[in-house]
PDB file of C-alpha atoms in Angstrom:
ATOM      1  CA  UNK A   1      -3.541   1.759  14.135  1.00 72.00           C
ATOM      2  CA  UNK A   2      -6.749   2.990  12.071  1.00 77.00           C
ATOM      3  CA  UNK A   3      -8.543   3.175  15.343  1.00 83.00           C
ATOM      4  CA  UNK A   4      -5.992   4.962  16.895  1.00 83.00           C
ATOM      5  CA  UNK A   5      -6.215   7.505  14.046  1.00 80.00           C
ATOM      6  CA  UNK A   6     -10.055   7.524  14.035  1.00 86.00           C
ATOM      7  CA  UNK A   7      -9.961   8.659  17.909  1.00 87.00           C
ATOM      8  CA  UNK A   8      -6.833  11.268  17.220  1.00 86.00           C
ATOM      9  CA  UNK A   9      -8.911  12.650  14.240  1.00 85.00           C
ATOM     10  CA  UNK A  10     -11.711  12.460  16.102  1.00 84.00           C
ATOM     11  CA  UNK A  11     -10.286  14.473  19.183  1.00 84.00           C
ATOM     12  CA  UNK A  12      -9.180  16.859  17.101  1.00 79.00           C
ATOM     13  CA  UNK A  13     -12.511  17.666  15.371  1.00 77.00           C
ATOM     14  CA  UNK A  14     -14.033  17.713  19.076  1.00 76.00           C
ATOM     15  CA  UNK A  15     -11.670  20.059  20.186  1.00 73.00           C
ATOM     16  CA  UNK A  16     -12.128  22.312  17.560  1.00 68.00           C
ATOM     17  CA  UNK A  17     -15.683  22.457  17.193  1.00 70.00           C
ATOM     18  CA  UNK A  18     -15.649  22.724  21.227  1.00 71.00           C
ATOM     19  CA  UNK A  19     -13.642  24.895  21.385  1.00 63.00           C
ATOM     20  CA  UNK A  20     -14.904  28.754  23.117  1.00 62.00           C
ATOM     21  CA  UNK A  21     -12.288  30.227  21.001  1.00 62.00           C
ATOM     22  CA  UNK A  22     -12.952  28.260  17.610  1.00 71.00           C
ATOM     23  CA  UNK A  23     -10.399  29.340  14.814  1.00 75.00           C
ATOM     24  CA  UNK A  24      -7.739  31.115  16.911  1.00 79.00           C
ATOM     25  CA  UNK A  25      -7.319  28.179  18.525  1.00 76.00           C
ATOM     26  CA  UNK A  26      -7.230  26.058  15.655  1.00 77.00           C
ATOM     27  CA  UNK A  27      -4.873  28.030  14.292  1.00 83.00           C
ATOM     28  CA  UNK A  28      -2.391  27.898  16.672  1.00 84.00           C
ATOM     29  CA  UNK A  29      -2.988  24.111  17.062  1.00 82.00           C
ATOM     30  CA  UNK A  30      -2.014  24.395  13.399  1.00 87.00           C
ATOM     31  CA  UNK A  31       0.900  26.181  13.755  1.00 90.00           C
ATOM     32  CA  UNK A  32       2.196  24.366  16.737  1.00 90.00           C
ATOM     33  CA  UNK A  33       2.030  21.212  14.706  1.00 88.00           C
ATOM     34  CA  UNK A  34       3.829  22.756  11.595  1.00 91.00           C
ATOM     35  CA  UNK A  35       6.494  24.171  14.187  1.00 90.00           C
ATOM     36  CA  UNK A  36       7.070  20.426  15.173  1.00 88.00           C
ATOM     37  CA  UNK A  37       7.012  18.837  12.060  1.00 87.00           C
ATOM     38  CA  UNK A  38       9.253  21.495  10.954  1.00 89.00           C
ATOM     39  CA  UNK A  39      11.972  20.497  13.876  1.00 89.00           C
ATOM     40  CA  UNK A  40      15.612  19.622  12.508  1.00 89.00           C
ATOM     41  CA  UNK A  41      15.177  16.586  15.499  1.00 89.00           C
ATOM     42  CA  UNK A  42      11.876  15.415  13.860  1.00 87.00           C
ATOM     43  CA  UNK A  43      13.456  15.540  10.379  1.00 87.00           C
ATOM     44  CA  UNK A  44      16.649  13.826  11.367  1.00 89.00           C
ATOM     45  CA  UNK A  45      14.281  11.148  13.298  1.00 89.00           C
ATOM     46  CA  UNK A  46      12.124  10.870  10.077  1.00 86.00           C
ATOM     47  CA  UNK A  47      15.268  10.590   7.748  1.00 85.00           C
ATOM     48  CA  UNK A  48      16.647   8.242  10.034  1.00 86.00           C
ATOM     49  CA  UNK A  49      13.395   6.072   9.724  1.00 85.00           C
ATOM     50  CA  UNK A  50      13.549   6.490   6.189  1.00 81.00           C
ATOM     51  CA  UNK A  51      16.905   5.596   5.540  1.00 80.00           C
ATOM     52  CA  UNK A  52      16.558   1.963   7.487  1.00 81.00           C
ATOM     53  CA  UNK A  53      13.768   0.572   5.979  1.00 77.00           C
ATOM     54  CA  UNK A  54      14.976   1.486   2.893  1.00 78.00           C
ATOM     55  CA  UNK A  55      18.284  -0.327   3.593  1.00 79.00           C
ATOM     56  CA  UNK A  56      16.200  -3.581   5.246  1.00 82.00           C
ATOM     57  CA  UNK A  57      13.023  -3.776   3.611  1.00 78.00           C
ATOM     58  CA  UNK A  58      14.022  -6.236   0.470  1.00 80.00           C
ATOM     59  CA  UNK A  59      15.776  -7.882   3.252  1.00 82.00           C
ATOM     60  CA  UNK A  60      13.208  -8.313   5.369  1.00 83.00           C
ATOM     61  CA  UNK A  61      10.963  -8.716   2.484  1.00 83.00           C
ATOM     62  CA  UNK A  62      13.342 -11.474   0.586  1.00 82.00           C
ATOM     63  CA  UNK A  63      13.461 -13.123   4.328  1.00 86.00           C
ATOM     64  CA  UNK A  64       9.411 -13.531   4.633  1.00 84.00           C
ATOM     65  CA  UNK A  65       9.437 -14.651   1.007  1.00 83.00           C
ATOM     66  CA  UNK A  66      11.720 -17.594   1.398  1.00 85.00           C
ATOM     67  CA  UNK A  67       9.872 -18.761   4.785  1.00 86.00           C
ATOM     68  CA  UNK A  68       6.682 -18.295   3.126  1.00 84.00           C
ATOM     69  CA  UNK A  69       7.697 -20.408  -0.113  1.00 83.00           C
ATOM     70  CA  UNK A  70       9.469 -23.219   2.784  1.00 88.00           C
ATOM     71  CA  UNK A  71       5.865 -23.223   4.138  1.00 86.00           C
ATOM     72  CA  UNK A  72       4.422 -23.884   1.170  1.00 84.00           C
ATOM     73  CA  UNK A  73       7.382 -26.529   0.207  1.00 86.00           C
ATOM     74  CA  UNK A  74       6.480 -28.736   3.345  1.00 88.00           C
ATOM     75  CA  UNK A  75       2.954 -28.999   2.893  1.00 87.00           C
ATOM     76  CA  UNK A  76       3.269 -29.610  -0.821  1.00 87.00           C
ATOM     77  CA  UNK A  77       5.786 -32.722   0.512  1.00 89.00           C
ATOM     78  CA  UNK A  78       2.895 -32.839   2.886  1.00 87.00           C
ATOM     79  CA  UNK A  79       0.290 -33.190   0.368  1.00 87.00           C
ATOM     80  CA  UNK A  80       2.487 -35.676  -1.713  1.00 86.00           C
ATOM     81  CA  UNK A  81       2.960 -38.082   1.206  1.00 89.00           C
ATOM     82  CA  UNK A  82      -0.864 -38.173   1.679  1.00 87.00           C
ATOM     83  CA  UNK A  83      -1.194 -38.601  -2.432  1.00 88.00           C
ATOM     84  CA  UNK A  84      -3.012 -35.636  -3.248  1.00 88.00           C
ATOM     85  CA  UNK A  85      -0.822 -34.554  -5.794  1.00 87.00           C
ATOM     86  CA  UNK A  86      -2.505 -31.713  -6.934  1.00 88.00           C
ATOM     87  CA  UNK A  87      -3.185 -29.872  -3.877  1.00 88.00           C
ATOM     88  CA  UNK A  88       0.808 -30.229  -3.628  1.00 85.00           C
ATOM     89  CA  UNK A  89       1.088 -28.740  -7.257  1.00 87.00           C
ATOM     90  CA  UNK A  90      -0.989 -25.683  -5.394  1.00 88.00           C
ATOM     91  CA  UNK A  91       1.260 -25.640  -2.679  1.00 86.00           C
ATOM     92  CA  UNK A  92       4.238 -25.068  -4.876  1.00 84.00           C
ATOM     93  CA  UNK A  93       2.639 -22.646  -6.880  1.00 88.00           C
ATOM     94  CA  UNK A  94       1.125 -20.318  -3.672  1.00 87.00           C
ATOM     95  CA  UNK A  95       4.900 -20.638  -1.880  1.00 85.00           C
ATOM     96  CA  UNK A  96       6.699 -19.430  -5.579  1.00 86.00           C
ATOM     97  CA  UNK A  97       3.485 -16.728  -5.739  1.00 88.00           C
ATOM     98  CA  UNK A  98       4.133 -15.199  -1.691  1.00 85.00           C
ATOM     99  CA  UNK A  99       8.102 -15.427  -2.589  1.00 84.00           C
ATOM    100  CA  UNK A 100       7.572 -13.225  -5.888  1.00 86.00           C
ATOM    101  CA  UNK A 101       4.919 -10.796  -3.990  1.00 86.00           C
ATOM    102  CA  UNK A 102       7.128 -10.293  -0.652  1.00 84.00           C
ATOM    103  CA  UNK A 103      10.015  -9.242  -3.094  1.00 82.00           C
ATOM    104  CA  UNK A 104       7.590  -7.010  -4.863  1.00 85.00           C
ATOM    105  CA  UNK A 105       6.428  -5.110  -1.465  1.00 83.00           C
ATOM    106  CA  UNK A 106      10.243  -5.162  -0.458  1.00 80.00           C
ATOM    107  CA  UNK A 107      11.307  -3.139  -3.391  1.00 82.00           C
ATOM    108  CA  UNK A 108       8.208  -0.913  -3.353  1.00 83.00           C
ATOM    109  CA  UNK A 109       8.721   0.416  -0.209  1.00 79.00           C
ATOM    110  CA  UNK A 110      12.349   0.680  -0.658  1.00 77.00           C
ATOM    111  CA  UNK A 111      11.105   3.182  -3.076  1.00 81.00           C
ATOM    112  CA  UNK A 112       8.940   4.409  -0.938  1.00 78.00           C
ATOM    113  CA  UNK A 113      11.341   5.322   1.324  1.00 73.00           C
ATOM    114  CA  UNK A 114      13.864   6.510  -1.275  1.00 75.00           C
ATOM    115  CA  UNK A 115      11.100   8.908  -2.942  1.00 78.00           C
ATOM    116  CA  UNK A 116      10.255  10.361   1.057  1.00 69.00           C
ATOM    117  CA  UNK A 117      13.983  11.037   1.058  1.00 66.00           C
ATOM    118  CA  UNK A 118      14.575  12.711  -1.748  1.00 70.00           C
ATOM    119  CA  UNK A 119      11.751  14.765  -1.008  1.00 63.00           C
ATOM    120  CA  UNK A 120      12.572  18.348   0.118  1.00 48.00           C
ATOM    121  CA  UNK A 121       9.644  20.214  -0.579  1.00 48.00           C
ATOM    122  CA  UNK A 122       9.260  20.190   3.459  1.00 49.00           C
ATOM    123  CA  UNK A 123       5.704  19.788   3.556  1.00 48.00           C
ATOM    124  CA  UNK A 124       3.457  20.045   6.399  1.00 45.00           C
ATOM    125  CA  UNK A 125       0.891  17.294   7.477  1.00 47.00           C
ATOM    126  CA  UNK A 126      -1.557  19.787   7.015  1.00 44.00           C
ATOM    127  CA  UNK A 127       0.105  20.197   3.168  1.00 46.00           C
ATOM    128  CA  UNK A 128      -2.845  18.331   0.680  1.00 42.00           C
ATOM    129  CA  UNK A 129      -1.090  19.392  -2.429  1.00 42.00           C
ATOM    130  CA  UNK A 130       0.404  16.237  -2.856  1.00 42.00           C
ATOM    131  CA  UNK A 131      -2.941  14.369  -2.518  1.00 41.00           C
ATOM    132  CA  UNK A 132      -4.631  16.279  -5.034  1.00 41.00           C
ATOM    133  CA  UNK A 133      -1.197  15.548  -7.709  1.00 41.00           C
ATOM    134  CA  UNK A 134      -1.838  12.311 -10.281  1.00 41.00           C
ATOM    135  CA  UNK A 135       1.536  11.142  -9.379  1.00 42.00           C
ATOM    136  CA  UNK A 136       0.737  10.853  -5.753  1.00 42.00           C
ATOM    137  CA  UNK A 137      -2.835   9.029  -6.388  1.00 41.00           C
ATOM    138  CA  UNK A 138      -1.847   5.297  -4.720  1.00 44.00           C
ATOM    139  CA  UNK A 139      -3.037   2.683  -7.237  1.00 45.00           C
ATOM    140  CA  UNK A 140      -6.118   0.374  -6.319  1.00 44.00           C
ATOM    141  CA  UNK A 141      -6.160  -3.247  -6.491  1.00 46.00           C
ATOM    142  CA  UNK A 142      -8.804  -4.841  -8.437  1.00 46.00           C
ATOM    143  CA  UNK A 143     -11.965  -5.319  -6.762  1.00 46.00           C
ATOM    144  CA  UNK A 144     -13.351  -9.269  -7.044  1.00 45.00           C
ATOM    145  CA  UNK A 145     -16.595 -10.170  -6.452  1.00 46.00           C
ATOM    146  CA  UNK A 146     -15.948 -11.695  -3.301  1.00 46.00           C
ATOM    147  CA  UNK A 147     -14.696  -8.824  -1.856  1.00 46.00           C
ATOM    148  CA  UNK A 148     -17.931  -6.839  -1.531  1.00 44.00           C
TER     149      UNK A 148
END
């Protein structure tokens, strides 16, 4: 998906830059893509989207948590069978960590979703007020040495 954006963003710069008739026609690219986001179909669609994944995602979420913590049950018993006791302590502890984290990412993007829907400011993709607002700056996981 990040590729695909690359290349779209990347097209986009191209054709603007390339372009023989520079801003006017980057202005009605501009307006041609407000005009669709705009659409009553493309808001229905979008509310539509919205409104089923925040419906399923703590299922789905609850659902990955509970095979991931299963996983982690059998190769604790695993692990016990082959007398390595603490790697099955491990185990345990990794399957009850993925079960509490895929409940945390279900309810955050039911939130998500329920903040996108109550949302009715109707901005454009071109909008970058809400990037630039404190409340929309997304919050950064902490960076570990091995991670560099």
């Amino acid at each position: 998906m990040k590729k695909k954006l690359i290349l779209a963003t990347g097209i986009g710069v191209g054709f603007v830059l390339g372009s023989r008739a520079g801003r006017k026609q980057y202005n009605a690219l501009v307006a041609r893509t407000r005009e669709m986001w705009n659409s009553p179909q493309l808001q229905r669609f979008i509310g539509a989207v919205t409104g089923s994944v925040k419906d399923r995602a703590p299922d789905i979420a609850g659902q990955a948590g509970a095979k991931a913590k299963q996983f982690g049950a059998g190769a604790a018993d695993e692990a016990r069978s082959r007398g390595q006791a603490g790697l099955a302590d491990t185990l345990d502890k990794a399957g009850d960590f993925a079960q509490g984290a895929a409940k945390s990412v279900g309810e955050a993007a039911s939130n998500a979703a329920a903040r996108h829907s109550n949302d009715s400011s109707g901005s454009s993709p071109t909008d970058t007020s809400a990037e630039t607002s404190p409340e929309a700056a997304p919050t950064q996981a902490p960076r570990h040495e091995s991670d560099a």
